[in-house]
PDB file of C-alpha atoms in Angstrom:
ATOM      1  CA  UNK A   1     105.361  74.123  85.527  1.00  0.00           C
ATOM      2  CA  UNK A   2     105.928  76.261  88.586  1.00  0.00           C
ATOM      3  CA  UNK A   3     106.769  79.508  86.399  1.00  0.00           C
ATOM      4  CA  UNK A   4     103.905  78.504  83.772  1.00  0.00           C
ATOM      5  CA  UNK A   5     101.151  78.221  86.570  1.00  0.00           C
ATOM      6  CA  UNK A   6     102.470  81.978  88.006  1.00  0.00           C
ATOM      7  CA  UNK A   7     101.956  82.987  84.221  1.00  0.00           C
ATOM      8  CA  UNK A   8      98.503  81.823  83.838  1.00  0.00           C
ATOM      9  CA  UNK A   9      97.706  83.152  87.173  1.00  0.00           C
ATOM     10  CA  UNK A  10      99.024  86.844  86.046  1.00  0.00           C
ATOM     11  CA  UNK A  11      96.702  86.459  82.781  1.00  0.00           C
ATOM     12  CA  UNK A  12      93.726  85.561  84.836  1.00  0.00           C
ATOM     13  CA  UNK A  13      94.701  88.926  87.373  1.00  0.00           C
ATOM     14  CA  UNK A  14      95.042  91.252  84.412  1.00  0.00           C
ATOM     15  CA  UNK A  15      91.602  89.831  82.964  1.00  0.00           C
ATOM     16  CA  UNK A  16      89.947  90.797  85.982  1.00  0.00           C
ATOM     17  CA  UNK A  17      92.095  93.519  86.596  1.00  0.00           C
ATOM     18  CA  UNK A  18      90.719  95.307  82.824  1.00  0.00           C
ATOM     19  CA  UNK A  19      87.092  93.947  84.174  1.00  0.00           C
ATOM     20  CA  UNK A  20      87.059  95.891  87.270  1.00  0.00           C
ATOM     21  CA  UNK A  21      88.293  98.882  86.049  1.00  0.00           C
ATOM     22  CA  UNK A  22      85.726  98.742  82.891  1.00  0.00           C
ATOM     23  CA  UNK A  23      83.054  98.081  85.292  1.00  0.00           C
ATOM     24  CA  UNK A  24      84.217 100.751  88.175  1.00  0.00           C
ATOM     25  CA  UNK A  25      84.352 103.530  85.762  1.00  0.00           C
ATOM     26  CA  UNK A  26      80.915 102.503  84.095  1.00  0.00           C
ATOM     27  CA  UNK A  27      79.344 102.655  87.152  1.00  0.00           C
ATOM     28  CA  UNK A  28      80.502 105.641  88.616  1.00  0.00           C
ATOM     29  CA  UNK A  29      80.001 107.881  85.322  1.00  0.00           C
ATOM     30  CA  UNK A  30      76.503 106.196  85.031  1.00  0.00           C
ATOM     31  CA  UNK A  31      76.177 107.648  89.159  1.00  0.00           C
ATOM     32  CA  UNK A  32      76.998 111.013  88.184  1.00  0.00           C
ATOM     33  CA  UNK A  33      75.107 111.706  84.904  1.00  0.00           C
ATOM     34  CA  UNK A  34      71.940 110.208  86.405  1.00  0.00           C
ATOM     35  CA  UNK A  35      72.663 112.902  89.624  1.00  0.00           C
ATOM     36  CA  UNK A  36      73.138 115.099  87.393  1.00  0.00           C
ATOM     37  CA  UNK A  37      69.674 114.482  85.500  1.00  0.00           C
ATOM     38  CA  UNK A  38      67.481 114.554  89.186  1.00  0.00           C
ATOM     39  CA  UNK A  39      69.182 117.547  89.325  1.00  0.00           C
ATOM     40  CA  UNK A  40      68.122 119.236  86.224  1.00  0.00           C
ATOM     41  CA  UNK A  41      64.684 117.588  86.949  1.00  0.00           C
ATOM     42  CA  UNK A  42      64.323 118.709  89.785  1.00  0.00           C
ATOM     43  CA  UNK A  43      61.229 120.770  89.328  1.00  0.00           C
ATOM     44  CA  UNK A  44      59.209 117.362  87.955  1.00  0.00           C
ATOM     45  CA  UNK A  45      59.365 116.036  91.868  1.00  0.00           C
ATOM     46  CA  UNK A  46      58.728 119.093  93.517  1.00  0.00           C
ATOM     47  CA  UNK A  47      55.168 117.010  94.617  1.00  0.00           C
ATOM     48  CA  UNK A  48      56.352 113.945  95.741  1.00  0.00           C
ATOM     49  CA  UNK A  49      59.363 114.768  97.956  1.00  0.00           C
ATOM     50  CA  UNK A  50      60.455 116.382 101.279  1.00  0.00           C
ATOM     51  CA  UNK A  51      62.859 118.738 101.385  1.00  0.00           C
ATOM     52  CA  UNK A  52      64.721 119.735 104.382  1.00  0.00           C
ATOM     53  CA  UNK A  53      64.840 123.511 104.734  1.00  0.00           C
ATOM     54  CA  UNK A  54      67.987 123.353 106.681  1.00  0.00           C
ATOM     55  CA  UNK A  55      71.374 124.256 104.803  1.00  0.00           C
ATOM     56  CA  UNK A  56      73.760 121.552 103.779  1.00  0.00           C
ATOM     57  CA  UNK A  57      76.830 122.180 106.116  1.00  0.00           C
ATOM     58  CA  UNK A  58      80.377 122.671 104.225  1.00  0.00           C
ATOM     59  CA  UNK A  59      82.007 119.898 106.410  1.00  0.00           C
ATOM     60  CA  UNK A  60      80.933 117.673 109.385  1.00  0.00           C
ATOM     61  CA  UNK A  61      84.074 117.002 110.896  1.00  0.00           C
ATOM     62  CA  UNK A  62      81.833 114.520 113.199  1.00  0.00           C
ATOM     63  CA  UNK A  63      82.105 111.986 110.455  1.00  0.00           C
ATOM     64  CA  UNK A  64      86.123 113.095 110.054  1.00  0.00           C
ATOM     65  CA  UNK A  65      86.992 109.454 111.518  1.00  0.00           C
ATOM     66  CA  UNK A  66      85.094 107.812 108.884  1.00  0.00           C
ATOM     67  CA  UNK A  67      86.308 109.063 106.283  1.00  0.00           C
ATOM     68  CA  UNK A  68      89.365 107.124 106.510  1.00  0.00           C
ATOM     69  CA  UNK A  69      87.713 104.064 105.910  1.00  0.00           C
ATOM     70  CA  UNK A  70      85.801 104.591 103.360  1.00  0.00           C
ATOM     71  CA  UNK A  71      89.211 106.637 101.346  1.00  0.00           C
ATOM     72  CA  UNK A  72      91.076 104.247 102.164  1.00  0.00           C
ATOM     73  CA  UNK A  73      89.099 101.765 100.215  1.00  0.00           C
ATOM     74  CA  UNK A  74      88.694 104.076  97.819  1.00  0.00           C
ATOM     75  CA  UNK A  75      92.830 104.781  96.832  1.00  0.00           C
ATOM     76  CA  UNK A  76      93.472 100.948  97.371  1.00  0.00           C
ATOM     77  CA  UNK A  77      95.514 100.100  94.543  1.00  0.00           C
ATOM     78  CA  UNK A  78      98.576  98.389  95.875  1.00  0.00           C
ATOM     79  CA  UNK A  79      97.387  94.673  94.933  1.00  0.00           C
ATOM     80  CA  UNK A  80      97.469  95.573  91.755  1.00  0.00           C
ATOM     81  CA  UNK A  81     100.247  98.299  91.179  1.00  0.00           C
ATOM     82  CA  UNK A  82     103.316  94.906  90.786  1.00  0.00           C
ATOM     83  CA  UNK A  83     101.150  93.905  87.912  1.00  0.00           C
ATOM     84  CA  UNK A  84     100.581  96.855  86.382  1.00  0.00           C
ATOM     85  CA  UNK A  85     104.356  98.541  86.809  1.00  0.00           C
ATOM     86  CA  UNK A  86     106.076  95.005  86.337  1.00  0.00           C
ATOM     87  CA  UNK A  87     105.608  94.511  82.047  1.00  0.00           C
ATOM     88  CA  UNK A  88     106.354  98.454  81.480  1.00  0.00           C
ATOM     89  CA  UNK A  89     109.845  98.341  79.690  1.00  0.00           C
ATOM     90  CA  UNK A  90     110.037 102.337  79.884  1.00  0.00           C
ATOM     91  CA  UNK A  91     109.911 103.595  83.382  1.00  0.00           C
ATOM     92  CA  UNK A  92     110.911 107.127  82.741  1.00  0.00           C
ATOM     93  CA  UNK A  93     107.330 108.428  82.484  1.00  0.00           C
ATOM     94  CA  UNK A  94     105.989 106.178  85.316  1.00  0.00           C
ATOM     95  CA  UNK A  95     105.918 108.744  88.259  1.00  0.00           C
ATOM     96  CA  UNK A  96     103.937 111.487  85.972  1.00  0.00           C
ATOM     97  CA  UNK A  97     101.719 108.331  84.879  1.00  0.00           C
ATOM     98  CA  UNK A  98     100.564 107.319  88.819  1.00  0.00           C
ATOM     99  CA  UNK A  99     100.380 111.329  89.792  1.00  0.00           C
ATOM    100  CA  UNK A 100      97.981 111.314  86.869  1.00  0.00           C
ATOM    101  CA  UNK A 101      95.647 108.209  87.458  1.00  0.00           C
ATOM    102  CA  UNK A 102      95.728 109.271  91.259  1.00  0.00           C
ATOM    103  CA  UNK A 103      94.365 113.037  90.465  1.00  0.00           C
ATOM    104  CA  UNK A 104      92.110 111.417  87.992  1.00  0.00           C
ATOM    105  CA  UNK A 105      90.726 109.605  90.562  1.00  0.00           C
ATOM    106  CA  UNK A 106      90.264 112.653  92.967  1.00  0.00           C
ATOM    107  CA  UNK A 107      88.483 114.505  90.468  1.00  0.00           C
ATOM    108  CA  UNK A 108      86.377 111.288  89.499  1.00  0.00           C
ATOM    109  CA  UNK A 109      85.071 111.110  93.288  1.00  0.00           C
ATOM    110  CA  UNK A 110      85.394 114.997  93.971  1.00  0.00           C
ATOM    111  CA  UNK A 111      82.141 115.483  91.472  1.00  0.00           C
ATOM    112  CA  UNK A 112      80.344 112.366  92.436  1.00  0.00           C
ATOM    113  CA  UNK A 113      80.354 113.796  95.387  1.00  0.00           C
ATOM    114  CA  UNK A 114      79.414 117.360  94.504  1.00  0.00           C
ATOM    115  CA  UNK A 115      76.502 116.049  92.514  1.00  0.00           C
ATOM    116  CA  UNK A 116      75.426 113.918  95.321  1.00  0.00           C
ATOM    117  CA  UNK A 117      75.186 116.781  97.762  1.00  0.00           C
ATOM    118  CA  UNK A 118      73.669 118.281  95.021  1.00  0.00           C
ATOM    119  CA  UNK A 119      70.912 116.604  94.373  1.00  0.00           C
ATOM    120  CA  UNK A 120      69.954 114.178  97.103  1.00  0.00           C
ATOM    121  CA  UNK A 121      71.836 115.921 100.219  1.00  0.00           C
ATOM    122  CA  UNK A 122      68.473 117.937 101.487  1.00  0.00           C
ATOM    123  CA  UNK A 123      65.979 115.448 100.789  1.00  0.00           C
ATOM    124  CA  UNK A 124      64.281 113.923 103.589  1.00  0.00           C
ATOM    125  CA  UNK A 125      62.649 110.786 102.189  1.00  0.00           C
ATOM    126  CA  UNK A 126      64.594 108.074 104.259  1.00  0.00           C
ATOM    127  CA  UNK A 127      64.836 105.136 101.418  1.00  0.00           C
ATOM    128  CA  UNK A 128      64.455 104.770  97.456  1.00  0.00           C
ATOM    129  CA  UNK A 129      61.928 102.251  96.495  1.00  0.00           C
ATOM    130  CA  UNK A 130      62.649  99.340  94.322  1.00  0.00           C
ATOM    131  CA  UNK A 131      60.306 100.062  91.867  1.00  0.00           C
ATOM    132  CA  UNK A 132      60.035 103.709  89.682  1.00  0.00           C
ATOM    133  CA  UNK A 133      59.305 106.682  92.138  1.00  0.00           C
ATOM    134  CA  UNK A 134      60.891 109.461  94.064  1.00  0.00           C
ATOM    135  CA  UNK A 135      64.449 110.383  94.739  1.00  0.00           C
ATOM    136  CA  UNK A 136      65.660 109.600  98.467  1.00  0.00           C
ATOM    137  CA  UNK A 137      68.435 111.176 100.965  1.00  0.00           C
ATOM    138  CA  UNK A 138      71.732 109.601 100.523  1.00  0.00           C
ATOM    139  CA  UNK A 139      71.845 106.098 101.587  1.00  0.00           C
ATOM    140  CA  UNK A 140      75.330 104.171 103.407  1.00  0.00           C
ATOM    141  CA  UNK A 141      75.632 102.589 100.153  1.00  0.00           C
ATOM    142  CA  UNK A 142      75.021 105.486  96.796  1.00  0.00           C
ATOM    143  CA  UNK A 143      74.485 103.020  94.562  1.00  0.00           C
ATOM    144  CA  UNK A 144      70.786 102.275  96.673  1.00  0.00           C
ATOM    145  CA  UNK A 145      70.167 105.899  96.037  1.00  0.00           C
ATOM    146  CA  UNK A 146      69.459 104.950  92.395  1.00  0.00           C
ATOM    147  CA  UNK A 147      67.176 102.043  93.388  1.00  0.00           C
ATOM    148  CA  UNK A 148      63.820 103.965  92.115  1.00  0.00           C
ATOM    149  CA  UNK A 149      65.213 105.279  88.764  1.00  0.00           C
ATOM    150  CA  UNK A 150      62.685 104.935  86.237  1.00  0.00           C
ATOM    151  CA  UNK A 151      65.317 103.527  84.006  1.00  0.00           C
ATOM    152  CA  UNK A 152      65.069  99.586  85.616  1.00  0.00           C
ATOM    153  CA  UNK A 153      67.995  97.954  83.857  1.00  0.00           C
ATOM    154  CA  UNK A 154      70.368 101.145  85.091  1.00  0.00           C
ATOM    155  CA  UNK A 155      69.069 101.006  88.631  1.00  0.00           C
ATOM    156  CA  UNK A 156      69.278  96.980  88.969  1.00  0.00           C
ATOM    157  CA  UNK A 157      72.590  97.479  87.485  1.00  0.00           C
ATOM    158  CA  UNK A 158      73.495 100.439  90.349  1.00  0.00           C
ATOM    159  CA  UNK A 159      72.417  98.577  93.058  1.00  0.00           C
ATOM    160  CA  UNK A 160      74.052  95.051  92.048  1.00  0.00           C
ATOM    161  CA  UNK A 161      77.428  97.358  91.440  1.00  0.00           C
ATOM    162  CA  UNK A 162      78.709  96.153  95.086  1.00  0.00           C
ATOM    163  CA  UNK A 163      78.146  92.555  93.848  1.00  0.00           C
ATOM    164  CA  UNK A 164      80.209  92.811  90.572  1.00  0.00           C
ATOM    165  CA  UNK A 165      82.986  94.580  92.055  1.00  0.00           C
ATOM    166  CA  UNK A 166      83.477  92.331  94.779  1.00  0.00           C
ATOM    167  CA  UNK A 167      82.908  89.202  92.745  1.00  0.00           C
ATOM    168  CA  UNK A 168      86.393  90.726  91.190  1.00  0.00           C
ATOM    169  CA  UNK A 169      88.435  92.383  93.640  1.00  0.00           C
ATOM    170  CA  UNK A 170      87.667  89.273  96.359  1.00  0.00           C
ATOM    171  CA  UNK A 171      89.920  86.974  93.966  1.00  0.00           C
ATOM    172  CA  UNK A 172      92.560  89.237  93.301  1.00  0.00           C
ATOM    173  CA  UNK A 173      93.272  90.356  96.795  1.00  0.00           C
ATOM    174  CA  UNK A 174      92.763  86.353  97.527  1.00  0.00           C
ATOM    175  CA  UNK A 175      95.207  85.506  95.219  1.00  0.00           C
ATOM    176  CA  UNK A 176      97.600  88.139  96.348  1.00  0.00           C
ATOM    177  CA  UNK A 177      97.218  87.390  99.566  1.00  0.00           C
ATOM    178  CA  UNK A 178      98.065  83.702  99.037  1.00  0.00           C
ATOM    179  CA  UNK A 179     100.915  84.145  96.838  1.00  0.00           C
ATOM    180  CA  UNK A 180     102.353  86.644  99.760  1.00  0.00           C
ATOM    181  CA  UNK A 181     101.598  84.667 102.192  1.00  0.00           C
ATOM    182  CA  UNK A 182     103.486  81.531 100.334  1.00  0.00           C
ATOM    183  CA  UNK A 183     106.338  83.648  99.711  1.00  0.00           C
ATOM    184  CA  UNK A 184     106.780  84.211 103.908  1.00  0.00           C
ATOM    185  CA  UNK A 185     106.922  80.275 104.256  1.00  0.00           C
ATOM    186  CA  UNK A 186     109.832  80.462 101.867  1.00  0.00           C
ATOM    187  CA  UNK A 187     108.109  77.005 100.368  1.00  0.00           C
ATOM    188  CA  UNK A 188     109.869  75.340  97.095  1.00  0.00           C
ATOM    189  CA  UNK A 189     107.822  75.088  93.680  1.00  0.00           C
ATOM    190  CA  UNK A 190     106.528  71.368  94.464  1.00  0.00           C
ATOM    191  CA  UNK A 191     105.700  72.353  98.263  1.00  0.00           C
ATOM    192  CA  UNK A 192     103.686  74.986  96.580  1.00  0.00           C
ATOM    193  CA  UNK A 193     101.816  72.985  94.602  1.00  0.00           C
ATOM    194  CA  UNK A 194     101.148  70.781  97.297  1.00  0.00           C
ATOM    195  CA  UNK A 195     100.371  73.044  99.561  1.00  0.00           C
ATOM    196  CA  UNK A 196      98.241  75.679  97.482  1.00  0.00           C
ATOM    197  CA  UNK A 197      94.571  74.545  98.144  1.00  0.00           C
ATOM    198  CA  UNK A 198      95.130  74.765 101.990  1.00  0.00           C
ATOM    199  CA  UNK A 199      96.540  78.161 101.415  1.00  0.00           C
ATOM    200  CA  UNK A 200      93.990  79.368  98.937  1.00  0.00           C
ATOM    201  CA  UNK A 201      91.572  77.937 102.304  1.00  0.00           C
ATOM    202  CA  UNK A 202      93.185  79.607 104.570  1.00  0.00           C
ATOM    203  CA  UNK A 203      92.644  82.898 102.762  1.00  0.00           C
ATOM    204  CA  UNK A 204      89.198  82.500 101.848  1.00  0.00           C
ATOM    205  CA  UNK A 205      87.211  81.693 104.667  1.00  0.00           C
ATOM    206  CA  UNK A 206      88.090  83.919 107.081  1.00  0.00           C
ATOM    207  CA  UNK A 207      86.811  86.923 104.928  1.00  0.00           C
ATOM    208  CA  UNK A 208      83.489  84.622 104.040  1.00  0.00           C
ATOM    209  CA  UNK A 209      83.179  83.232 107.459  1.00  0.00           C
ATOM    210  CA  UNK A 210      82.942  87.768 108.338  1.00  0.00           C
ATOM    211  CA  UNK A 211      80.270  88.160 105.388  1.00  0.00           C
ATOM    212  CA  UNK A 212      77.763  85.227 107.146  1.00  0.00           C
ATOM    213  CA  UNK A 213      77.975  86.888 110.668  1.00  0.00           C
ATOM    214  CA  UNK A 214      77.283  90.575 109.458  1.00  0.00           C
ATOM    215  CA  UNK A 215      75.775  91.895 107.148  1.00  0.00           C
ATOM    216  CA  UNK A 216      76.339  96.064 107.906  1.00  0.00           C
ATOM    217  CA  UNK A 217      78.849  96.563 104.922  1.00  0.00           C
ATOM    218  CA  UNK A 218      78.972 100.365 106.395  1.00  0.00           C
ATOM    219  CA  UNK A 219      80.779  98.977 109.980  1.00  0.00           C
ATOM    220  CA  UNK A 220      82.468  97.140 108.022  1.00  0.00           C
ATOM    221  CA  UNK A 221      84.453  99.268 105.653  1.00  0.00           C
ATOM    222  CA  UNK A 222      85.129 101.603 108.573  1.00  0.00           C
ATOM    223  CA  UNK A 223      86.813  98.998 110.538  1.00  0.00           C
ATOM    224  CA  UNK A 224      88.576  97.232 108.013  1.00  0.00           C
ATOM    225  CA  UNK A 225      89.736 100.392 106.098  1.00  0.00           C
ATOM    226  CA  UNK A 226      90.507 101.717 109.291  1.00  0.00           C
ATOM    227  CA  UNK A 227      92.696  99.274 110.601  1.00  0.00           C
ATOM    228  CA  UNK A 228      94.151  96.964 108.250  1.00  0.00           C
ATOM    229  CA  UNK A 229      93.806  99.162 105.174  1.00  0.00           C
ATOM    230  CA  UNK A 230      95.563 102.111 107.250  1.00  0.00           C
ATOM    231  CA  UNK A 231      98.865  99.919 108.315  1.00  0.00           C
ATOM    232  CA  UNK A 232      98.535  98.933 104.509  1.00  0.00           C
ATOM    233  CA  UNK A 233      97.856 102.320 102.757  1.00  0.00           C
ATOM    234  CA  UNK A 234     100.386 103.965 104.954  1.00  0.00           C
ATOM    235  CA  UNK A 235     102.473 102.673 108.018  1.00  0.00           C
ATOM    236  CA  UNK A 236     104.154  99.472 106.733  1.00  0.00           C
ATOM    237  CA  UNK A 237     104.893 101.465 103.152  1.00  0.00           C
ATOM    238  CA  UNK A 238     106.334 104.319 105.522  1.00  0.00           C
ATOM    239  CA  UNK A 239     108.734 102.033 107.463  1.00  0.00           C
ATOM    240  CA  UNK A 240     109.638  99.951 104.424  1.00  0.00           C
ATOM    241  CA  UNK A 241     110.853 103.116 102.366  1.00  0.00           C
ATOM    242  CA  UNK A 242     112.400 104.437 105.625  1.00  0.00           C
ATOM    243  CA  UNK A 243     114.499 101.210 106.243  1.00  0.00           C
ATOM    244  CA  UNK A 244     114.852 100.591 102.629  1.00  0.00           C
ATOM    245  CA  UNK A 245     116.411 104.017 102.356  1.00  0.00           C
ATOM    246  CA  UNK A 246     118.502 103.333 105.355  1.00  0.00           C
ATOM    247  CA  UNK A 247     119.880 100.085 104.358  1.00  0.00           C
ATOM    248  CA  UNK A 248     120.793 101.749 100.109  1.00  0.00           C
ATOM    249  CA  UNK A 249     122.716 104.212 102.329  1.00  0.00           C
ATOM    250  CA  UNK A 250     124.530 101.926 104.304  1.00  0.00           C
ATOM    251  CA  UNK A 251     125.702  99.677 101.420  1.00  0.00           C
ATOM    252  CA  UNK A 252     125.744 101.891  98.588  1.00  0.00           C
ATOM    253  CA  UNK A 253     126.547 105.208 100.084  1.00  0.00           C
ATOM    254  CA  UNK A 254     124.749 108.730 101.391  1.00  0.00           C
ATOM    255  CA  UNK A 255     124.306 110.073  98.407  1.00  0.00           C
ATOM    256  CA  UNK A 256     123.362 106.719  95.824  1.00  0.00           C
ATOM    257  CA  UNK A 257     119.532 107.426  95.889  1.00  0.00           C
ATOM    258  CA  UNK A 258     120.032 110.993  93.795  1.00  0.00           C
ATOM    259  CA  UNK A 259     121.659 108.369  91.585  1.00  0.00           C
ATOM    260  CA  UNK A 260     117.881 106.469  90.551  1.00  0.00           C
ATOM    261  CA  UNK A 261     116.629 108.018  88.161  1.00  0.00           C
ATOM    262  CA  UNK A 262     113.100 106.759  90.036  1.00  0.00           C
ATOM    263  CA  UNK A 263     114.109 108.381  93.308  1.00  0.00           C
ATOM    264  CA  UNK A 264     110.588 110.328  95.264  1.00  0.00           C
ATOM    265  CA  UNK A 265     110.699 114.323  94.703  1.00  0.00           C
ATOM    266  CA  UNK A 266     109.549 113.707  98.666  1.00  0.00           C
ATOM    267  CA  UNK A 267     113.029 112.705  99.415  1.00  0.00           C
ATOM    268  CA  UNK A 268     114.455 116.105  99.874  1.00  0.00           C
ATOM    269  CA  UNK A 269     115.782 118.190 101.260  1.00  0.00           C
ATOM    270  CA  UNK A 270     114.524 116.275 104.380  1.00  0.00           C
ATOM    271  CA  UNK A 271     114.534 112.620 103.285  1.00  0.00           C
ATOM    272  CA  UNK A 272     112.461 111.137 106.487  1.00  0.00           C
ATOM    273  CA  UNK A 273     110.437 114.180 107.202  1.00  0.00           C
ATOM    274  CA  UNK A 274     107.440 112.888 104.671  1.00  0.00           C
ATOM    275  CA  UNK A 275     108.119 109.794 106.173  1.00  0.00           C
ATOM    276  CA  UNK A 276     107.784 110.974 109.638  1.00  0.00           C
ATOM    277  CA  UNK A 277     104.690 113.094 108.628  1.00  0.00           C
ATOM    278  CA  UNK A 278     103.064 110.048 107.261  1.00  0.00           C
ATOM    279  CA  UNK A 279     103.504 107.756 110.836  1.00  0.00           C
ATOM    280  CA  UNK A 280     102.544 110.881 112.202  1.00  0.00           C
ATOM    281  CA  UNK A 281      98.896 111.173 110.409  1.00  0.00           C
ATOM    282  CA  UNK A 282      98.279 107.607 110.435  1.00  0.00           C
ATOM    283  CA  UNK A 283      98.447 107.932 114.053  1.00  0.00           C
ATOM    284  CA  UNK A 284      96.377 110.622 114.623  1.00  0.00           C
ATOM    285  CA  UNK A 285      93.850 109.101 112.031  1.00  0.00           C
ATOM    286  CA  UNK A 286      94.089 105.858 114.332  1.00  0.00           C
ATOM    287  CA  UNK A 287      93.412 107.819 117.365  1.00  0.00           C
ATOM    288  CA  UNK A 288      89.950 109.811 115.529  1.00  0.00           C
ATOM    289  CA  UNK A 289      88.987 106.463 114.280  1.00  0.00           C
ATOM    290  CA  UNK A 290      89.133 104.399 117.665  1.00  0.00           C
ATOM    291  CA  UNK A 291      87.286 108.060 119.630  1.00  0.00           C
ATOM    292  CA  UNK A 292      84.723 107.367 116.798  1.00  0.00           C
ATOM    293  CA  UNK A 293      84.064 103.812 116.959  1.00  0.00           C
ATOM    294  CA  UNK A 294      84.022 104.254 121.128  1.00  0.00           C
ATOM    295  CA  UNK A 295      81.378 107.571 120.699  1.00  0.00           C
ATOM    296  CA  UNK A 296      79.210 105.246 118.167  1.00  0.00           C
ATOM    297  CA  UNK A 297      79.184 102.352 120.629  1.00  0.00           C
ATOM    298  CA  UNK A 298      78.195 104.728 123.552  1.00  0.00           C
ATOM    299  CA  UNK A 299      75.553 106.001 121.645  1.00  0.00           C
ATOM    300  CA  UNK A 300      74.028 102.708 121.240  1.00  0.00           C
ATOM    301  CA  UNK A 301      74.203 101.449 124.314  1.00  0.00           C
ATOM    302  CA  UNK A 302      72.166 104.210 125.028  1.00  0.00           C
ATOM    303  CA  UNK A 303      69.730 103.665 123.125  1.00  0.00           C
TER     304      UNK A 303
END
């Protein structure tokens, strides 16, 4: 029952798993060929909007700390890389396979970007309407840049985007987290059938209990990416292939990890030094982040 429950629970991940991604892609394709169209109409709202005669600047390094967050977020695959890597019977292509989706990726957000910049980054009208009209700066959230689109069902769509991809990626990152934190207890299959409600509690609320007190999605992303998603993105996979490495070496010999035919190109001719580099930038990125976060709070209490 045990092993047909984790089966039906692996289903339901890789339904919503094929939803997200349908509905991620959809969304941000949709985001850049509607920049791109302000920007080839440019000319048709010469009347209505403000442009800032100021030069968009190559890089604010201001917002450096911030970044982190929001990239983060935005490379966070490792919920769903087990069920993904798990079924494949042939693992000889998978390293060219990730190094693909992961440049694909880059690319993806590289020219949303671009076109953003492109089109809304000198405009001066502080917010899009919800109805038909002019083109505003870029918002926290992109998808409310898209708010006034005279296309309705694309711009409800846009700005309900944050909705359907949370409505997805909350369960699976629920369920993960449940299932992980199940595994730490070490429980048997009847304890965790027993037991799986309060778990599945004890995951939920906190995160729902956040969403009632605040409602700045911006703060949030940059603290939670910062923070949690940084130890998760980067320090604790750092120390576990550090120690994992350490203990192959120790039972199976110096030189057993040229043996896997998976081994990292990273791992030589300096097997920790990526590691090391790694730590390394994740503390410095901590360091920016908190100097940020400190500045930001300054500011206000200013004000």
């Amino acid at each position: 029952d045990a092993q047909e429950s984790r089966g039906l629970g692996d289903v339901y991940k890789r339904q919503l798993q094929f939803f997200t991604m349908f509905n991620r892609n959809l969304a941000l394709w949709t985001m850049i060929v509607i920049s791109c169209l302000y920007i080839t109409n440019n000319k048709s709202w010469s009347e209505t909007i403000h442009k800032s005669e100021t030069k968009i600047p190559l890089a604010n390094f201001t917002q450096l700390p911030s970044l982190f967050g929001v990239a983060i977020y935005a490379y966070m695959c490792h919920h769903s890389l087990p069920g993904i890597i798990a079924p494949m019977r042939d693992k000889a292509s998978l390293k060219r396979l990730l190094a693909f989706d992961l440049i694909a990726v880059f690319l993806t957000y590289a020219i949303l970007g671009c076109v953003a910049l492109i089109s809304f980054g000198d405009i001066t009208n502080p917010t899009c309407d919800n109805k038909r009209g002019p083109p505003c700066s870029i918002q926290k959230l992109f998808t409310f840049n898209f708010t006034s689109y005279k296309i309705r069902f694309l711009a409800d769509y846009l700005a309900l985007f944050p909705v359907f991809t949370l409505s997805t990626n909350f369960p699976l990152i629920a369920i993960t987290l449940r299932n992980n934190i199940m595994s730490l207890f070490k429980l048997s299959d009847r304890s965790r059938r027993e037991f799986s409600a309060f778990f599945s509690l004890a995951t939920w609320a906190p995160p729902i209990a956040i969403a009632a007190i605040t409602d700045d999605v911006h703060k949030l992303v940059d603290f939670t990416g910062a923070y949690a998603g940084l130890f998760i993105m980067f320090i604790f996979p750092a120390l576990i292939v550090y120690y994992g490495r350490r203990k192959t070496d120790i039972r199976f010999g110096f030189e057993s990890s040229k043996k896997n035919p998976q081994y990292s190109p990273f791992s030589y001719p300096f097997p920790s030094f990526w590691v090391f580099f790694i730590l390394g930038f994740s503390l410095l990125s901590l360091v920016l982040v908190i100097v940020k976060q400190i500045l930001d709070l300054t500011k206000q209490n200013k004000i």
